[in-house]
Short mmCIF file of C-alpha atoms and ligand atoms in Angstrom, two decimals:
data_model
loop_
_atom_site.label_atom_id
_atom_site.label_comp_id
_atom_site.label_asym_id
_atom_site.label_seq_id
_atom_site.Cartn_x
_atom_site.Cartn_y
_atom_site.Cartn_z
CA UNK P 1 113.07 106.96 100.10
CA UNK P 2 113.52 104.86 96.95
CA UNK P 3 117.59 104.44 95.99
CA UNK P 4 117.97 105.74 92.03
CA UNK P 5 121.49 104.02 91.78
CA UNK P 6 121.93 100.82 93.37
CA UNK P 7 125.82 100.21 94.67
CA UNK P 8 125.73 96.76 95.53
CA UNK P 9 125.14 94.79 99.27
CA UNK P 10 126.54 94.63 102.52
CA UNK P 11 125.33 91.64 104.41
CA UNK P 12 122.29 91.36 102.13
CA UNK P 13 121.65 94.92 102.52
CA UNK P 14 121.44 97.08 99.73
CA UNK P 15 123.22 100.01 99.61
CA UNK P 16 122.26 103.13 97.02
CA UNK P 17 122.47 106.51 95.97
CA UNK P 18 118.85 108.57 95.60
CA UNK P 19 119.50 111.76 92.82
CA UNK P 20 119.18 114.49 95.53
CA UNK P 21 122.76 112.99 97.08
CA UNK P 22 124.91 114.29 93.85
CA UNK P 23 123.27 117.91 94.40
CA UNK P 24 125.06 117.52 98.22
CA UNK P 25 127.54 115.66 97.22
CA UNK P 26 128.48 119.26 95.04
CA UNK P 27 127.95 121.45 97.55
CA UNK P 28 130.36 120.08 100.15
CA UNK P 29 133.39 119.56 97.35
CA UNK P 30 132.73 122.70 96.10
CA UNK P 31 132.67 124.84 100.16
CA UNK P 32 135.58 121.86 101.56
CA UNK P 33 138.19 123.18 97.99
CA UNK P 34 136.89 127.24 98.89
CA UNK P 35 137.89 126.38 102.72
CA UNK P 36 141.24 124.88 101.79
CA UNK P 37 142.10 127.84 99.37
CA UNK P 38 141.90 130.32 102.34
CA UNK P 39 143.27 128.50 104.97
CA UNK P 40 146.07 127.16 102.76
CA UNK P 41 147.02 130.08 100.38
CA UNK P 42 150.47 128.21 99.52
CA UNK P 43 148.44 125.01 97.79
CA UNK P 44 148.56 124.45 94.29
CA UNK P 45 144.65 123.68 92.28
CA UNK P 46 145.21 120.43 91.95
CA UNK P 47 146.23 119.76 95.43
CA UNK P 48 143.07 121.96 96.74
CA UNK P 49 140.49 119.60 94.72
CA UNK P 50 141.84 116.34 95.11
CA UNK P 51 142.06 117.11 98.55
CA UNK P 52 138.52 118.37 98.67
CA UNK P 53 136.70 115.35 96.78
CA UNK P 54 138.60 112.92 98.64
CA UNK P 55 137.51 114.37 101.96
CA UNK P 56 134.36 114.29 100.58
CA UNK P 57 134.23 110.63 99.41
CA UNK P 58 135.42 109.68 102.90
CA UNK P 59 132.72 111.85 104.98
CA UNK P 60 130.40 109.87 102.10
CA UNK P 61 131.57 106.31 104.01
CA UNK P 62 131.70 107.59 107.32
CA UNK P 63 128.24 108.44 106.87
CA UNK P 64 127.27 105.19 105.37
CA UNK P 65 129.27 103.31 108.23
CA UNK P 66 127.00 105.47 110.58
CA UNK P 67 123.63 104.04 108.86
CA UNK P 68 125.55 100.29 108.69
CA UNK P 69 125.90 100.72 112.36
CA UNK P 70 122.12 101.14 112.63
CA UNK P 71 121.40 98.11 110.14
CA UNK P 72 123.58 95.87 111.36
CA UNK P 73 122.55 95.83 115.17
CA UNK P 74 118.82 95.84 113.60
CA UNK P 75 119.88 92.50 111.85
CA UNK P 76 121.81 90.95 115.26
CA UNK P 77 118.70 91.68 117.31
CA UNK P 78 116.17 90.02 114.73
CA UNK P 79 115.06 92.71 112.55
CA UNK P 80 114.94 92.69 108.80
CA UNK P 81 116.77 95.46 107.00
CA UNK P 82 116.17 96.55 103.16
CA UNK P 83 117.90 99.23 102.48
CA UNK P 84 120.09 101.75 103.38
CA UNK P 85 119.99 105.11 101.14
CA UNK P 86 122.21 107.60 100.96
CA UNK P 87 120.05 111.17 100.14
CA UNK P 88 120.67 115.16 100.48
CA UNK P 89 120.00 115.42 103.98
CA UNK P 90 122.62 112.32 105.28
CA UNK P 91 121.16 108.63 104.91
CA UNK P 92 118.35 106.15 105.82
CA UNK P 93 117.85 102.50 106.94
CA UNK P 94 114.90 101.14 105.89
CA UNK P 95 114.77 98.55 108.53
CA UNK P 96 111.32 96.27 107.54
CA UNK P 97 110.25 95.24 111.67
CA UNK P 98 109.67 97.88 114.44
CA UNK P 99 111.43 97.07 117.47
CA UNK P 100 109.97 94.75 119.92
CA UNK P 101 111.34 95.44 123.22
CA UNK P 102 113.16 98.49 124.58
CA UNK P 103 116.54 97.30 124.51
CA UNK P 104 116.52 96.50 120.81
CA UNK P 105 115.02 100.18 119.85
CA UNK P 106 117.69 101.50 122.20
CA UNK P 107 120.97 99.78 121.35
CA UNK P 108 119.80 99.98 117.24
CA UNK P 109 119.44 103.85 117.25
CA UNK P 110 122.45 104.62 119.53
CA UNK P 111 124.90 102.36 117.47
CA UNK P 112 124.83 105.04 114.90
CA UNK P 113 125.80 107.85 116.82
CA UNK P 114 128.81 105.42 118.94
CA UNK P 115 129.80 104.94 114.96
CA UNK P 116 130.08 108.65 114.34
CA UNK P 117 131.89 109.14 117.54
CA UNK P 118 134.65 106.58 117.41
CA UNK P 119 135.24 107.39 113.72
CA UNK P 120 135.37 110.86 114.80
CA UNK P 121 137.91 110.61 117.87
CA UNK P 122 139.92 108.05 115.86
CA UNK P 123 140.71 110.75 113.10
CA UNK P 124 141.60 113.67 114.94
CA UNK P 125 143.99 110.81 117.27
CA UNK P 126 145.36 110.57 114.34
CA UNK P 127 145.58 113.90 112.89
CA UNK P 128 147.52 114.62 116.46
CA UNK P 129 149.42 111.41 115.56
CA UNK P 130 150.49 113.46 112.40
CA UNK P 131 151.58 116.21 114.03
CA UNK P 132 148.78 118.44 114.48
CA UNK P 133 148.00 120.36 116.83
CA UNK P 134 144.40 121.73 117.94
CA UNK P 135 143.73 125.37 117.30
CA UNK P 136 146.04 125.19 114.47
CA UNK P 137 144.94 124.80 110.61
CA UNK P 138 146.41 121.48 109.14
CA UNK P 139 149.17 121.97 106.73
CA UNK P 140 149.22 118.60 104.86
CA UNK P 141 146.75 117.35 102.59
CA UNK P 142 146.08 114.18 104.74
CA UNK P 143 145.91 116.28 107.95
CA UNK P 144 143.64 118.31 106.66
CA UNK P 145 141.68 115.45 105.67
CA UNK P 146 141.47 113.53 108.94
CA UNK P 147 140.98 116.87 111.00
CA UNK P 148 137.81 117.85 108.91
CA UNK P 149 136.08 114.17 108.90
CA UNK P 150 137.17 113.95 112.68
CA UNK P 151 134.86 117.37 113.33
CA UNK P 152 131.96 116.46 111.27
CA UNK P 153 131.60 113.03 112.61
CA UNK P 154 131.77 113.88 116.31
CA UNK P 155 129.57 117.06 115.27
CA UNK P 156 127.31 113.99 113.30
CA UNK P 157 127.30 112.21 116.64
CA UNK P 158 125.90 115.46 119.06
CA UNK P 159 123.39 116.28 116.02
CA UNK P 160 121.88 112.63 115.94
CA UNK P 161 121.43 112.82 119.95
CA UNK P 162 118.64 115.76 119.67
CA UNK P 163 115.86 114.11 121.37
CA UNK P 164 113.88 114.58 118.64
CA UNK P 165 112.40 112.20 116.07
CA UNK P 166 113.46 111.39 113.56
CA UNK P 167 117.10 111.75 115.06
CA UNK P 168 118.08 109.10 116.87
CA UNK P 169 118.07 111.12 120.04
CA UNK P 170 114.64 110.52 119.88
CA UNK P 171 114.38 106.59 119.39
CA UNK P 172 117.07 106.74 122.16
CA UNK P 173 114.99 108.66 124.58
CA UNK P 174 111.39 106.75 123.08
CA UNK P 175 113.35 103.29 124.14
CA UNK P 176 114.07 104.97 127.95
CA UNK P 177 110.62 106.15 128.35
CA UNK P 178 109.46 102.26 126.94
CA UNK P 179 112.02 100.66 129.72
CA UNK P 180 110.61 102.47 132.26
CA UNK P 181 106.89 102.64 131.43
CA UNK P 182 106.65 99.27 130.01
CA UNK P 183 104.18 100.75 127.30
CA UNK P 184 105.37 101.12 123.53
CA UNK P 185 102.72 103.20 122.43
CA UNK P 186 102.41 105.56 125.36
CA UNK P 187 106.53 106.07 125.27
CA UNK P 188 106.05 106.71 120.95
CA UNK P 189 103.53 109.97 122.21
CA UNK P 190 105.90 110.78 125.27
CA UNK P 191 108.91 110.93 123.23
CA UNK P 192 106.83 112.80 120.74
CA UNK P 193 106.02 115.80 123.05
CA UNK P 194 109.19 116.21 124.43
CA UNK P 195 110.89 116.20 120.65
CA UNK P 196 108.25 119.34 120.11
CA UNK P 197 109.44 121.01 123.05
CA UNK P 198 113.31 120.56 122.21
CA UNK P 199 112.57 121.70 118.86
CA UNK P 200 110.52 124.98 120.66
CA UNK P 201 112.97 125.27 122.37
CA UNK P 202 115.73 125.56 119.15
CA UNK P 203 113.04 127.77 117.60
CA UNK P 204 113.12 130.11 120.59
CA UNK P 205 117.13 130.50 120.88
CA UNK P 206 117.21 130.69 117.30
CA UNK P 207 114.90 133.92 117.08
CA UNK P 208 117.01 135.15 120.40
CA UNK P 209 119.88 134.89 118.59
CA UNK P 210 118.87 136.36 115.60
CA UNK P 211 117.95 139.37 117.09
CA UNK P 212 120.32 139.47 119.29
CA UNK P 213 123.02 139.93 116.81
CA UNK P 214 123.81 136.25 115.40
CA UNK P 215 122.11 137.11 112.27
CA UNK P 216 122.42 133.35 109.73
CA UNK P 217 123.25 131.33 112.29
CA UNK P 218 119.98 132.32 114.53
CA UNK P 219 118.08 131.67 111.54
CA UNK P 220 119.64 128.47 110.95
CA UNK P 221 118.80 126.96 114.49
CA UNK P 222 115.23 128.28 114.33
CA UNK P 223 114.81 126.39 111.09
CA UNK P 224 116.24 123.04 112.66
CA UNK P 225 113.80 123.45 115.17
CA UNK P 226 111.51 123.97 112.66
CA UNK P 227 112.16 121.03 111.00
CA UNK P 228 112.04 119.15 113.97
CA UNK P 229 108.89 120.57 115.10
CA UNK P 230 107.44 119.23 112.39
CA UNK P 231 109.04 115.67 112.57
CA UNK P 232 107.55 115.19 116.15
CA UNK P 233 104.26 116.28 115.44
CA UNK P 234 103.60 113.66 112.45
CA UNK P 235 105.30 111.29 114.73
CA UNK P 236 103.14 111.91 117.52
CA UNK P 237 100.10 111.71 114.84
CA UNK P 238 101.62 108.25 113.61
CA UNK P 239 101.52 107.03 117.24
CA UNK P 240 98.23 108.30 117.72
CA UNK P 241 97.23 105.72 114.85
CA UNK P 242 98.83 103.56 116.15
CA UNK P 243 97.77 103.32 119.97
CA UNK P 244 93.84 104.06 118.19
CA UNK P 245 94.04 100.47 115.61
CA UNK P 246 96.16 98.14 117.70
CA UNK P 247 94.77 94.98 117.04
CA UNK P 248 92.23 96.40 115.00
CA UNK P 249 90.90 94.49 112.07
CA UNK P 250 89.55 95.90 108.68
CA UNK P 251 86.09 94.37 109.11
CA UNK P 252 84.95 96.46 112.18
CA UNK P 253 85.73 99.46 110.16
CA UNK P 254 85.54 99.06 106.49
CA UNK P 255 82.59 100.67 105.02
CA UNK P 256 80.22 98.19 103.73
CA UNK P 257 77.81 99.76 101.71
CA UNK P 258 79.51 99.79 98.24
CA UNK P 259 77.58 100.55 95.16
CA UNK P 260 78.22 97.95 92.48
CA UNK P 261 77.55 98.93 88.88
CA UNK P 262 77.09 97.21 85.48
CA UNK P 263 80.69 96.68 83.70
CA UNK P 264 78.26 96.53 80.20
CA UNK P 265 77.03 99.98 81.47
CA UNK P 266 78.51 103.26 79.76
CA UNK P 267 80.58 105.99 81.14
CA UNK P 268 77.76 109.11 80.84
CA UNK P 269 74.76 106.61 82.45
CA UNK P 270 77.35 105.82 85.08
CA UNK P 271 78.18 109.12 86.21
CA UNK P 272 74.40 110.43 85.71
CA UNK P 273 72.59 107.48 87.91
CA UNK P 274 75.43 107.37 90.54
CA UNK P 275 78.47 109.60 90.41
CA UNK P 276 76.07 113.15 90.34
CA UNK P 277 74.03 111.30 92.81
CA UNK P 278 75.65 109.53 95.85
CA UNK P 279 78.63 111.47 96.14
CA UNK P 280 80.35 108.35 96.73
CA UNK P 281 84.14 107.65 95.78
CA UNK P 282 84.30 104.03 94.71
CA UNK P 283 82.22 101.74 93.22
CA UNK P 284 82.53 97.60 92.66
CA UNK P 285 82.33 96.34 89.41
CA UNK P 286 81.07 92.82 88.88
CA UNK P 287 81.26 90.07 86.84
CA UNK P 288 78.87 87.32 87.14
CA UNK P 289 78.18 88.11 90.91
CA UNK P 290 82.28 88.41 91.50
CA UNK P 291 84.31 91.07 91.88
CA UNK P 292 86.10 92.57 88.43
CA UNK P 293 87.42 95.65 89.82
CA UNK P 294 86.49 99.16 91.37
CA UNK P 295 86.25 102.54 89.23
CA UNK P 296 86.58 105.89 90.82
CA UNK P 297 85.62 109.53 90.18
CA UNK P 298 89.34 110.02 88.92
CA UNK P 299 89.37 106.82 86.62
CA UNK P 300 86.47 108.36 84.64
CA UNK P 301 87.92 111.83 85.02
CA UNK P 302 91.16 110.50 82.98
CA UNK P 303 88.41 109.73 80.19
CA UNK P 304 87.74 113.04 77.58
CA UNK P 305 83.68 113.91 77.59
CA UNK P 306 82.87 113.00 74.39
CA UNK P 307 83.55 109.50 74.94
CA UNK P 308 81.93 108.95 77.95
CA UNK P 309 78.46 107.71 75.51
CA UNK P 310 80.22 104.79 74.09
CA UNK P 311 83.27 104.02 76.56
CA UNK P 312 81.74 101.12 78.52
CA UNK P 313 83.00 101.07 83.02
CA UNK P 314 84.76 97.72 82.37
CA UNK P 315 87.04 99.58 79.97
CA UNK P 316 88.00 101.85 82.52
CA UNK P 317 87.55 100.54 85.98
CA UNK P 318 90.96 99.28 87.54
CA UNK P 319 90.94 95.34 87.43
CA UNK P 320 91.35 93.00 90.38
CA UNK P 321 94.67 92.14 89.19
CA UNK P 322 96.02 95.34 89.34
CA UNK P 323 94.66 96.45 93.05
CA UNK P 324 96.11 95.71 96.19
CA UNK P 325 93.40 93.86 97.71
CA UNK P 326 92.96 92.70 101.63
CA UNK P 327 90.54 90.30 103.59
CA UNK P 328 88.70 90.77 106.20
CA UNK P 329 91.24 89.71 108.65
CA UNK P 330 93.43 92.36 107.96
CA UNK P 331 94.64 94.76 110.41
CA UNK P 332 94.06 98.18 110.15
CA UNK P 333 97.61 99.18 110.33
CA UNK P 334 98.81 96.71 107.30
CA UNK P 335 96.15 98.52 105.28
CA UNK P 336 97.09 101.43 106.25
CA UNK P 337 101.07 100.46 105.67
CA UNK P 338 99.66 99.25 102.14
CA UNK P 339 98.07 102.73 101.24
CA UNK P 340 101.07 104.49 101.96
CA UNK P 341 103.84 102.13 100.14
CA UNK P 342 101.53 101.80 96.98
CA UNK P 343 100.17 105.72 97.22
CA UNK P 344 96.28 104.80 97.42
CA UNK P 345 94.00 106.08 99.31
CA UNK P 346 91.29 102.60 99.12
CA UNK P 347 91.95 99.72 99.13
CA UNK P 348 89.16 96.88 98.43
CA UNK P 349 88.18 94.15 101.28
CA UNK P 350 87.67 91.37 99.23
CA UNK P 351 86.85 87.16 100.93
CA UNK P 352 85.77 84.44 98.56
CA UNK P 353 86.10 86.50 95.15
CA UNK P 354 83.23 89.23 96.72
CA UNK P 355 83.61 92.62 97.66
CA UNK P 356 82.42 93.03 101.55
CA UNK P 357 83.60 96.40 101.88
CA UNK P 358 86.17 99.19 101.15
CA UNK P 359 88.19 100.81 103.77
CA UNK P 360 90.02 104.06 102.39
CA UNK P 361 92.68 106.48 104.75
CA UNK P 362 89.78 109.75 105.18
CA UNK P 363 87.65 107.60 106.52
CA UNK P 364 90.28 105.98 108.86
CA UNK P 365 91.01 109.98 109.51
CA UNK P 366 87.12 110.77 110.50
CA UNK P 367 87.15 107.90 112.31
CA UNK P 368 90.02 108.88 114.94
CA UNK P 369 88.56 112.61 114.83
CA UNK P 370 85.18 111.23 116.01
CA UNK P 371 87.38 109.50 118.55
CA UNK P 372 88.73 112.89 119.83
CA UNK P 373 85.77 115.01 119.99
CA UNK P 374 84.67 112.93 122.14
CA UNK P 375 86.88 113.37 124.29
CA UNK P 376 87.61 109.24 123.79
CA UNK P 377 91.39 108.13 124.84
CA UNK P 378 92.96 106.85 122.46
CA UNK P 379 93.38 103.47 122.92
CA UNK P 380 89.75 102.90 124.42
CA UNK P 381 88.11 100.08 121.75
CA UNK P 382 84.50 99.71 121.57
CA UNK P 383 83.17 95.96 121.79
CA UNK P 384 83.45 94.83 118.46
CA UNK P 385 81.10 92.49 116.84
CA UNK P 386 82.16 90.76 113.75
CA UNK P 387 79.43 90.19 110.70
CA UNK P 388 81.74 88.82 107.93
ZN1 ZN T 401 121.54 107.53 112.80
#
């Protein structure tokens, strides 16, 4: 999650807005001015709006002093933080490190939740500070203010603790398992499968309800579920990868039999003699016995027909300079880290200017699916002998 408008830094973090936010940003001015019209029929327009986009700035900080909460342990305890975005669905910290130990995972995801809660109580202490009292609707424009942030943030709070990734609920309970069983990896898929059975269990009340009478709101805690359903599963996937290339390097699993071709060669020999032939997605280009860059099915694709007879590879393959290129000694997870930041799907294994192999995410994927059919745990690694 990139940020579209940057807002400036916080302890060297940088704080932004991504485009999605304004569309959010809308919707809860627009519902918080409808809710003060009914509940306070004597307010004038003016009084309704300012009121409703000021609340709405506010629940806007609260939110971001929720996600500072998270950063700024992250930084105490070691960890490098990047960003922190503010989106449609509430905000991210793009905190660089994972967690070493359980007590850093633990005390970084629940600061964010402790932040929603004190901001919470400290509103409504002060709402019954101003006078208010609790079943009744606020009267003032501040009261109403302070009541309504007060809510959300300690509703904010109870959300967040769903143990279910990617709430913090989840990191929570992943950092309890990790205390206690002493093993990241194993707590990452433990966590996991309980986060799919909370989330079952949301789906299942949510259908009860429905049908039981509660009509949207059924539907609306089936599709939470949903959501997190989905959330736990990729995260159980991700620790799956994880637990399978620990310590892994690129060299025992790149593929090493790359086809290089001629960069004086043209674009219809090329795909004649090797594209319609060896089915193969990436091919080395050379220069002089060193690597100029890799073309691919899609480079050529990009290229109309009728040139292909005098467009020579070199004029299409992607140079060296512009590929993210990695070394032998590379572990598998970087690489795979590197795919996913730059969207790739290769990426080259290059030592002393020569290509020794490619290593691209589907064959990382038939790799752990060979793993599971037979029946292989995860984290069992054959002896590995190096030839680089
Ligand atoms: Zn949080």
């Amino acid at each position: 999650m990139e940020s579209n408008i940057k807002l400036g830094r916080i302890s060297g973090i940088e704080i932004g807005l991504h485009y999605s936010w304004f569309i959010i940003a809308a919707l809860i001015v627009f519902s918080l001015g409808e809710h003060f019209r009914q509940v306070n029929p004597n307010w004038g327009t003016s009084q309704i709006w300012i009121t409703a986009l000021f609340t709405a700035v506010l629940f806007f900080v609260s939110l971001l002093l929720h996600e500072l909460s998270h950063a700024l342990v992250a930084q105490a305890r070691g960890l490098k933080v990047k960003a922190i975005t503010l989106f449609a669905l509430g905000g991210v910290s793009q905190i660089q490190d994972d967690a070493t130990d359980a007590k850093t995972e633990f005390w970084v995801a629940i600061a964010g939740p402790i932040a929603s809660l004190i901001i919470g109580f400290g509103c409504l202490a002060i709402a019954v500070g101003l006078g208010w009292q609790r079943p009744a609707e606020p009267r003032t424009g501040v009261t109403a203010i302070v009541v309504w942030l007060g809510y959300i943030n300690v509703a904010l709070a109870v959300f967040n603790m769903i143990p279910g990734f990617p709430l913090d609920g989840g990191r929570v309970l992943r950092a309890i398992v990790w205390a206690i069983t002493k093993n990241a990896d194993r707590s990452s898929r433990i966590a996991a499968r309980i986060g799919q059975f909370v989330a079952f269990l949301f789906i299942f009340d949510g259908i009860w309800e429905f049908f039981g009478g509660a009509g949207f709101n059924g539907l609306w805690l089936a599709f939470i579920g949903w959501f997190l359903m989905d959330a736990a599963k990729a995260s159980y996937g991700q620790a799956e990868i994880t637990a399978a290339f620990q310590g892994v390097r690129v060299s025992s699993v790149m593929t090493r039999d790359c086809v290089t071709v001629n960069r004086a060669m043209n674009l219809q020999d090329f795909v004649d003699t090797y594209l319609l032939t060896t089915g193969q997605r990436c091919y080395a280009v050379e220069d002089h016995g060193r690597l100029a860059g890799l073309i691919t099915p899609r480079d050529v694709g990009a290229i109309p027909r009728e040139l292909w007879d005098r467009t020579t590879v070199r004029e299409v393959m992607r140079p060296l300079e512009q590929l993210h290129i990695i070394t032998p000694d590379t572990q598998v997870l970087d690489a795979l880290k590197l795919m996913a930041g730059n969207d790739v799907n290769q990426l080259p294994v290059v030592a002393n200017g020569t290509l020794r192999g490619v290593v691209s995410r589907s064959q990382l994927m038939r790799l752990l699916q060979a793993r599971s059919e037979l029946h292989f745990p995860v984290t069992h690694h054959p002896p590995i002998t190096e030839h680089v």
